[in-house]
Amino acid sequence: MKADALRGHLDGLLLAVLEPEPLHGYAIIAAAQHRSGGALELRTGTIYPALQRLERLGLLQSSWDAVGERRRRRYELTEAGRRSLAQERSAWAEFTAVISSVLNPAIPSPGQAT
């Protein structure tokens, strides 16, 4: 999948991946790849700045998690993040319906022969 296709949708993707449970960065990347059937390959240089921005906006909160001797930052949705995800889903449904109506018209457009 082209990186340009994700532009403007990364926040919603990250919020959706984090909806079921808190995850650390690499687990977020793996979950997005798994849920997309391998089509999404998010890079750490892309997601970490986005996660930090979402945290500054109050949509995520993070905490340190110790796994053995390693410490990893774990991210989870806040209530504001859940509301934002619901808005993202609604906007996405509207966007895809409009684009679909243009790409796959069900009825002839005005002036088009029937």
PDB file of C-alpha atoms in Angstrom:
ATOM      1  CA  MET A   1       0.000   0.000   0.000  1.00  0.00           C
ATOM      2  CA  LYS A   2       1.334   3.423  -0.918  1.00  0.00           C
ATOM      3  CA  ALA A   3       2.376   5.658   1.972  1.00  0.00           C
ATOM      4  CA  ASP A   4       0.428   8.523   0.380  1.00  0.00           C
ATOM      5  CA  ALA A   5      -2.770   6.518   0.772  1.00  0.00           C
ATOM      6  CA  LEU A   6      -2.320   6.590   4.546  1.00  0.00           C
ATOM      7  CA  ARG A   7      -1.869  10.345   4.727  1.00  0.00           C
ATOM      8  CA  GLY A   8      -4.581  11.807   6.921  1.00  0.00           C
ATOM      9  CA  HIS A   9      -5.628   8.395   8.209  1.00  0.00           C
ATOM     10  CA  LEU A  10      -2.702   7.399  10.426  1.00  0.00           C
ATOM     11  CA  ASP A  11      -4.248   8.790  13.615  1.00  0.00           C
ATOM     12  CA  GLY A  12      -7.439   6.808  13.081  1.00  0.00           C
ATOM     13  CA  LEU A  13      -5.481   3.645  12.301  1.00  0.00           C
ATOM     14  CA  LEU A  14      -3.402   3.976  15.466  1.00  0.00           C
ATOM     15  CA  LEU A  15      -6.448   4.680  17.620  1.00  0.00           C
ATOM     16  CA  ALA A  16      -8.263   1.669  16.138  1.00  0.00           C
ATOM     17  CA  VAL A  17      -5.316  -0.662  16.744  1.00  0.00           C
ATOM     18  CA  LEU A  18      -5.153   0.495  20.365  1.00  0.00           C
ATOM     19  CA  GLU A  19      -8.895   0.206  20.977  1.00  0.00           C
ATOM     20  CA  PRO A  20      -8.927  -3.404  22.232  1.00  0.00           C
ATOM     21  CA  GLU A  21      -5.920  -3.148  24.551  1.00  0.00           C
ATOM     22  CA  PRO A  22      -2.811  -1.140  25.425  1.00  0.00           C
ATOM     23  CA  LEU A  23       0.232  -1.970  23.278  1.00  0.00           C
ATOM     24  CA  HIS A  24       3.852  -0.920  22.894  1.00  0.00           C
ATOM     25  CA  GLY A  25       5.202   0.493  19.624  1.00  0.00           C
ATOM     26  CA  TYR A  26       6.356  -2.675  17.901  1.00  0.00           C
ATOM     27  CA  ALA A  27       3.152  -4.473  18.908  1.00  0.00           C
ATOM     28  CA  ILE A  28       1.166  -1.619  17.328  1.00  0.00           C
ATOM     29  CA  ILE A  29       3.089  -2.078  14.086  1.00  0.00           C
ATOM     30  CA  ALA A  30       2.546  -5.851  14.185  1.00  0.00           C
ATOM     31  CA  ALA A  31      -1.175  -5.486  14.970  1.00  0.00           C
ATOM     32  CA  ALA A  32      -1.715  -3.051  12.080  1.00  0.00           C
ATOM     33  CA  GLN A  33       0.121  -5.377   9.723  1.00  0.00           C
ATOM     34  CA  HIS A  34      -1.847  -8.403  10.946  1.00  0.00           C
ATOM     35  CA  ARG A  35      -5.231  -6.649  10.794  1.00  0.00           C
ATOM     36  CA  SER A  36      -4.496  -5.410   7.262  1.00  0.00           C
ATOM     37  CA  GLY A  37      -3.509  -8.857   6.010  1.00  0.00           C
ATOM     38  CA  GLY A  38       0.052  -7.629   5.591  1.00  0.00           C
ATOM     39  CA  ALA A  39      -0.866  -4.633   3.407  1.00  0.00           C
ATOM     40  CA  LEU A  40       0.188  -2.034   5.999  1.00  0.00           C
ATOM     41  CA  GLU A  41       3.835  -1.760   6.879  1.00  0.00           C
ATOM     42  CA  LEU A  42       4.125   1.108   9.326  1.00  0.00           C
ATOM     43  CA  ARG A  43       7.601   2.331  10.141  1.00  0.00           C
ATOM     44  CA  THR A  44       8.828   3.233  13.612  1.00  0.00           C
ATOM     45  CA  GLY A  45       9.909   6.643  12.315  1.00  0.00           C
ATOM     46  CA  THR A  46       6.295   7.262  11.360  1.00  0.00           C
ATOM     47  CA  ILE A  47       4.364   5.875  14.300  1.00  0.00           C
ATOM     48  CA  TYR A  48       6.404   7.091  17.277  1.00  0.00           C
ATOM     49  CA  PRO A  49       6.048  10.796  16.429  1.00  0.00           C
ATOM     50  CA  ALA A  50       2.334  10.179  15.760  1.00  0.00           C
ATOM     51  CA  LEU A  51       1.901   8.377  19.105  1.00  0.00           C
ATOM     52  CA  GLN A  52       3.639  11.221  20.923  1.00  0.00           C
ATOM     53  CA  ARG A  53       1.426  13.779  19.160  1.00  0.00           C
ATOM     54  CA  LEU A  54      -1.723  11.820  20.018  1.00  0.00           C
ATOM     55  CA  GLU A  55      -0.585  11.684  23.627  1.00  0.00           C
ATOM     56  CA  ARG A  56       0.003  15.463  23.696  1.00  0.00           C
ATOM     57  CA  LEU A  57      -3.526  15.903  22.317  1.00  0.00           C
ATOM     58  CA  GLY A  58      -4.901  13.794  25.184  1.00  0.00           C
ATOM     59  CA  LEU A  59      -6.118  10.977  22.931  1.00  0.00           C
ATOM     60  CA  LEU A  60      -3.603   8.475  24.322  1.00  0.00           C
ATOM     61  CA  GLN A  61      -1.865   7.952  27.602  1.00  0.00           C
ATOM     62  CA  SER A  62       1.291   5.980  28.107  1.00  0.00           C
ATOM     63  CA  SER A  63       3.103   4.219  30.883  1.00  0.00           C
ATOM     64  CA  TRP A  64       6.350   2.328  31.191  1.00  0.00           C
ATOM     65  CA  ASP A  65       6.089  -1.443  31.195  1.00  0.00           C
ATOM     66  CA  ALA A  66       8.948  -3.701  32.277  1.00  0.00           C
ATOM     67  CA  VAL A  67       9.501  -6.911  30.341  1.00  0.00           C
ATOM     68  CA  GLY A  68      12.416  -8.664  31.946  1.00  0.00           C
ATOM     69  CA  GLU A  69      15.139  -6.053  32.057  1.00  0.00           C
ATOM     70  CA  ARG A  70      13.688  -4.085  29.136  1.00  0.00           C
ATOM     71  CA  ARG A  71      11.374  -1.163  29.587  1.00  0.00           C
ATOM     72  CA  ARG A  72       8.851  -0.304  26.898  1.00  0.00           C
ATOM     73  CA  ARG A  73       6.337   2.506  26.657  1.00  0.00           C
ATOM     74  CA  ARG A  74       2.815   1.153  26.454  1.00  0.00           C
ATOM     75  CA  TYR A  75       0.058   3.267  24.889  1.00  0.00           C
ATOM     76  CA  GLU A  76      -3.672   3.143  25.522  1.00  0.00           C
ATOM     77  CA  LEU A  77      -6.727   5.131  24.495  1.00  0.00           C
ATOM     78  CA  THR A  78      -8.162   7.775  26.757  1.00  0.00           C
ATOM     79  CA  GLU A  79     -11.882   8.517  26.797  1.00  0.00           C
ATOM     80  CA  ALA A  80     -11.170  11.439  24.449  1.00  0.00           C
ATOM     81  CA  GLY A  81      -9.323   8.978  22.215  1.00  0.00           C
ATOM     82  CA  ARG A  82     -12.367   6.707  22.088  1.00  0.00           C
ATOM     83  CA  ARG A  83     -14.570   9.661  21.098  1.00  0.00           C
ATOM     84  CA  SER A  84     -12.042  10.690  18.450  1.00  0.00           C
ATOM     85  CA  LEU A  85     -11.981   7.141  17.068  1.00  0.00           C
ATOM     86  CA  ALA A  86     -15.784   7.163  16.787  1.00  0.00           C
ATOM     87  CA  GLN A  87     -15.564  10.450  14.854  1.00  0.00           C
ATOM     88  CA  GLU A  88     -12.816   9.014  12.614  1.00  0.00           C
ATOM     89  CA  ARG A  89     -14.993   6.001  11.825  1.00  0.00           C
ATOM     90  CA  SER A  90     -17.973   8.180  10.991  1.00  0.00           C
ATOM     91  CA  ALA A  91     -15.882  10.457   8.758  1.00  0.00           C
ATOM     92  CA  TRP A  92     -14.342   7.412   7.062  1.00  0.00           C
ATOM     93  CA  ALA A  93     -17.769   5.879   6.364  1.00  0.00           C
ATOM     94  CA  GLU A  94     -18.957   9.153   4.836  1.00  0.00           C
ATOM     95  CA  PHE A  95     -15.764   9.544   2.781  1.00  0.00           C
ATOM     96  CA  THR A  96     -15.857   5.997   1.405  1.00  0.00           C
ATOM     97  CA  ALA A  97     -19.568   6.291   0.551  1.00  0.00           C
ATOM     98  CA  VAL A  98     -18.958   9.482  -1.444  1.00  0.00           C
ATOM     99  CA  ILE A  99     -15.923   8.099  -3.270  1.00  0.00           C
ATOM    100  CA  SER A 100     -17.725   4.827  -3.950  1.00  0.00           C
ATOM    101  CA  SER A 101     -20.699   6.683  -5.433  1.00  0.00           C
ATOM    102  CA  VAL A 102     -18.358   8.359  -7.913  1.00  0.00           C
ATOM    103  CA  LEU A 103     -16.205   5.337  -8.753  1.00  0.00           C
ATOM    104  CA  ASN A 104     -19.074   2.846  -8.845  1.00  0.00           C
ATOM    105  CA  PRO A 105     -22.226   4.764  -9.792  1.00  0.00           C
ATOM    106  CA  ALA A 106     -25.476   2.894  -9.229  1.00  0.00           C
ATOM    107  CA  ILE A 107     -27.506   5.227 -11.408  1.00  0.00           C
ATOM    108  CA  PRO A 108     -26.557   7.135 -14.572  1.00  0.00           C
ATOM    109  CA  SER A 109     -25.439  10.708 -13.984  1.00  0.00           C
ATOM    110  CA  PRO A 110     -27.403  13.615 -15.520  1.00  0.00           C
ATOM    111  CA  GLY A 111     -26.922  13.817 -19.272  1.00  0.00           C
ATOM    112  CA  GLN A 112     -25.738  10.208 -19.484  1.00  0.00           C
ATOM    113  CA  ALA A 113     -27.620   7.851 -21.793  1.00  0.00           C
ATOM    114  CA  THR A 114     -29.606   5.133 -20.083  1.00  0.00           C
TER     115      THR A 114
END
